[in-house]
Amino acid sequence: AQKITQTQPGMFVQEKEAVTLDCTYDTSDPSYGLFWYKQPSSGEMIFLIYQGSYDQQNATEGRYSLNFQKARKSANLVISASQLGDSAMYFCAMREGRWITGGFKTIFGAGTRLFVKA
Amino acid sequence: KAGVTQTPRYLIKTRGQQVTLSCSPISGHRSVSWYQQTPGQGLQFLFEYFSETQRNKGNFPGRFSGRQFSNSRSEMNVSTLELGDSALYLCASSLAGTRNEQFFGPGTRLTVL
């Protein structure tokens, strides 16, 4: 069965430093997508970055990069130059399925709460 | 471009009642998914709709149902509410296709007393 594991319930990072949030996944489907979302205290989920299972290069979006290690089934999020506004809950998610044959199902990890210290 | 909107934002109901939540996707997005978020269970997938058809369903009892209209707007209904249904209900929309990057609405906070 598909599964997403985030082993860090909470993380602290000093402002302006980089931080890595861990995510491992398990799936038997060769076609899948991996996402990271940020959820501030307001509750809204904000899309950060996407990595497709067939993508050859690691995804990057501004200060966010995804360290995709397919053989190890890991998709860690790296935030460079942390800012106070980065303090939030971060969720790793995996989408399985094929659009043409039946649509998608997305599952989320338990999340990691990031605290950025001034 | 306007984002995903959900109404109402907050709702208080009592056990046994039923509730309907509404979601309007981003213009041009035809895929809508619903999620339930609770402190104990985290984010759980409820269902996905595309072109008025439910394409996927999570492991929730039949009291949870939904539908999608021709303008892609979606509604979710929960009948015979239980205390455990108290949660943040999130709706997400996406363009049809391979990537399926989802954009979330602000959620509806449902409290069941």
Tab-separated table of N, CA and C in Angstrom, chain B residues 43-86:
chain	number	residue	atom	x	y	z
B	43	LEU	N	-4.175	14.561	7.308
B	43	LEU	CA	-4.900	14.856	6.072
B	43	LEU	C	-5.300	13.562	5.400
B	44	GLN	N	-6.589	13.383	5.203
B	44	GLN	CA	-7.065	12.156	4.566
B	44	GLN	C	-7.894	12.494	3.341
B	45	PHE	N	-7.643	11.756	2.280
B	45	PHE	CA	-8.333	11.946	1.011
B	45	PHE	C	-9.768	11.445	1.106
B	46	LEU	N	-10.699	12.287	0.679
B	46	LEU	CA	-12.110	11.911	0.681
B	46	LEU	C	-12.556	11.439	-0.699
B	47	PHE	N	-12.523	12.342	-1.667
B	47	PHE	CA	-12.864	11.974	-3.043
B	47	PHE	C	-12.303	12.980	-4.041
B	48	GLU	N	-12.322	12.526	-5.319
B	48	GLU	CA	-11.864	13.353	-6.426
B	48	GLU	C	-12.942	13.341	-7.503
B	49	TYR	N	-13.216	14.517	-8.045
B	49	TYR	CA	-14.204	14.647	-9.115
B	49	TYR	C	-13.582	15.273	-10.338
B	50	PHE	N	-14.043	14.823	-11.478
B	50	PHE	CA	-13.658	15.419	-12.759
B	50	PHE	C	-14.833	15.288	-13.701
B	51	SER	N	-15.186	16.384	-14.335
B	51	SER	CA	-16.307	16.389	-15.283
B	51	SER	C	-17.540	15.718	-14.689
B	52	GLU	N	-17.885	16.122	-13.494
B	52	GLU	CA	-19.104	15.694	-12.804
B	52	GLU	C	-19.089	14.218	-12.406
B	53	THR	N	-17.938	13.576	-12.523
B	53	THR	CA	-17.841	12.151	-12.198
B	53	THR	C	-16.863	11.944	-11.047
B	54	GLN	N	-17.256	11.114	-10.096
B	54	GLN	CA	-16.330	10.770	-9.026
B	54	GLN	C	-15.364	9.721	-9.554
B	55	ARG	N	-14.086	10.045	-9.550
B	55	ARG	CA	-13.086	9.137	-10.117
B	55	ARG	C	-12.348	8.340	-9.046
B	56	ASN	N	-12.284	8.891	-7.854
B	56	ASN	CA	-11.608	8.181	-6.773
B	56	ASN	C	-12.280	8.498	-5.461
B	57	LYS	N	-12.208	7.546	-4.535
B	57	LYS	CA	-12.836	7.735	-3.238
B	57	LYS	C	-11.914	7.180	-2.166
B	58	GLY	N	-11.813	7.882	-1.060
B	58	GLY	CA	-11.018	7.399	0.064
B	58	GLY	C	-11.831	6.470	0.944
B	59	ASN	N	-11.251	6.080	2.062
B	59	ASN	CA	-11.893	5.127	2.954
B	59	ASN	C	-12.752	5.811	4.001
B	60	PHE	N	-13.851	6.346	3.569
B	60	PHE	CA	-14.786	7.011	4.460
B	60	PHE	C	-16.148	6.338	4.327
B	61	PRO	N	-16.943	6.388	5.405
B	61	PRO	CA	-18.269	5.751	5.336
B	61	PRO	C	-19.183	6.451	4.339
B	62	GLY	N	-20.269	5.778	4.008
B	62	GLY	CA	-21.200	6.297	3.031
B	62	GLY	C	-21.886	7.595	3.434
B	63	ARG	N	-21.742	7.972	4.718
B	63	ARG	CA	-22.337	9.245	5.160
B	63	ARG	C	-21.665	10.439	4.455
B	64	PHE	N	-20.491	10.202	3.943
B	64	PHE	CA	-19.766	11.249	3.218
B	64	PHE	C	-20.031	11.085	1.729
B	65	SER	N	-20.539	12.105	1.128
B	65	SER	CA	-20.821	12.048	-0.310
B	65	SER	C	-20.501	13.386	-0.937
B	66	GLY	N	-20.436	13.379	-2.239
B	66	GLY	CA	-20.142	14.630	-2.916
B	66	GLY	C	-20.717	14.631	-4.312
B	67	ARG	N	-20.572	15.762	-4.949
B	67	ARG	CA	-20.958	15.852	-6.352
B	67	ARG	C	-20.255	17.042	-6.971
B	68	GLN	N	-20.242	17.039	-8.285
B	68	GLN	CA	-19.644	18.150	-9.020
B	68	GLN	C	-20.619	18.591	-10.093
B	69	PHE	N	-20.715	19.870	-10.273
B	69	PHE	CA	-21.650	20.433	-11.235
B	69	PHE	C	-20.945	20.728	-12.568
B	70	SER	N	-21.719	21.081	-13.548
B	70	SER	CA	-21.168	21.289	-14.887
B	70	SER	C	-20.191	22.462	-14.933
B	71	ASN	N	-20.293	23.378	-13.973
B	71	ASN	CA	-19.350	24.506	-13.943
B	71	ASN	C	-18.131	24.192	-13.068
B	72	SER	N	-17.972	22.929	-12.714
B	72	SER	CA	-16.861	22.395	-11.920
B	72	SER	C	-16.971	22.670	-10.422
B	73	ARG	N	-17.907	23.477	-10.016
B	73	ARG	CA	-18.129	23.675	-8.584
B	73	ARG	C	-18.499	22.349	-7.949
B	74	SER	N	-18.086	22.173	-6.710
B	74	SER	CA	-18.329	20.885	-6.058
B	74	SER	C	-18.946	21.104	-4.686
B	75	GLU	N	-19.731	20.156	-4.272
B	75	GLU	CA	-20.291	20.161	-2.932
B	75	GLU	C	-19.968	18.833	-2.258
B	76	MET	N	-19.829	18.919	-0.944
B	76	MET	CA	-19.602	17.733	-0.144
B	76	MET	C	-20.681	17.699	0.928
B	77	ASN	N	-21.246	16.537	1.152
B	77	ASN	CA	-22.309	16.384	2.125
B	77	ASN	C	-21.933	15.335	3.165
B	78	VAL	N	-22.203	15.663	4.409
B	78	VAL	CA	-22.029	14.667	5.464
B	78	VAL	C	-23.367	14.529	6.179
B	79	SER	N	-23.897	13.338	6.204
B	79	SER	CA	-25.185	13.114	6.862
B	79	SER	C	-24.955	12.491	8.238
B	80	THR	N	-25.952	12.595	9.080
B	80	THR	CA	-25.911	12.007	10.420
B	80	THR	C	-24.570	12.274	11.090
B	81	LEU	N	-24.296	13.539	11.318
B	81	LEU	CA	-23.000	13.960	11.844
B	81	LEU	C	-22.657	13.292	13.173
B	82	GLU	N	-21.372	12.970	13.315
B	82	GLU	CA	-20.842	12.407	14.562
B	82	GLU	C	-19.781	13.369	15.090
B	83	LEU	N	-19.488	13.245	16.394
B	83	LEU	CA	-18.493	14.128	16.994
B	83	LEU	C	-17.160	14.040	16.258
B	84	GLY	N	-16.824	12.853	15.806
B	84	GLY	CA	-15.552	12.637	15.130
B	84	GLY	C	-15.459	13.276	13.755
B	85	ASP	N	-16.557	13.831	13.284
B	85	ASP	CA	-16.526	14.503	11.977
B	85	ASP	C	-16.011	15.931	12.106
B	86	SER	N	-15.807	16.379	13.332
B	86	SER	CA	-15.237	17.719	13.534
B	86	SER	C	-13.852	17.759	12.916
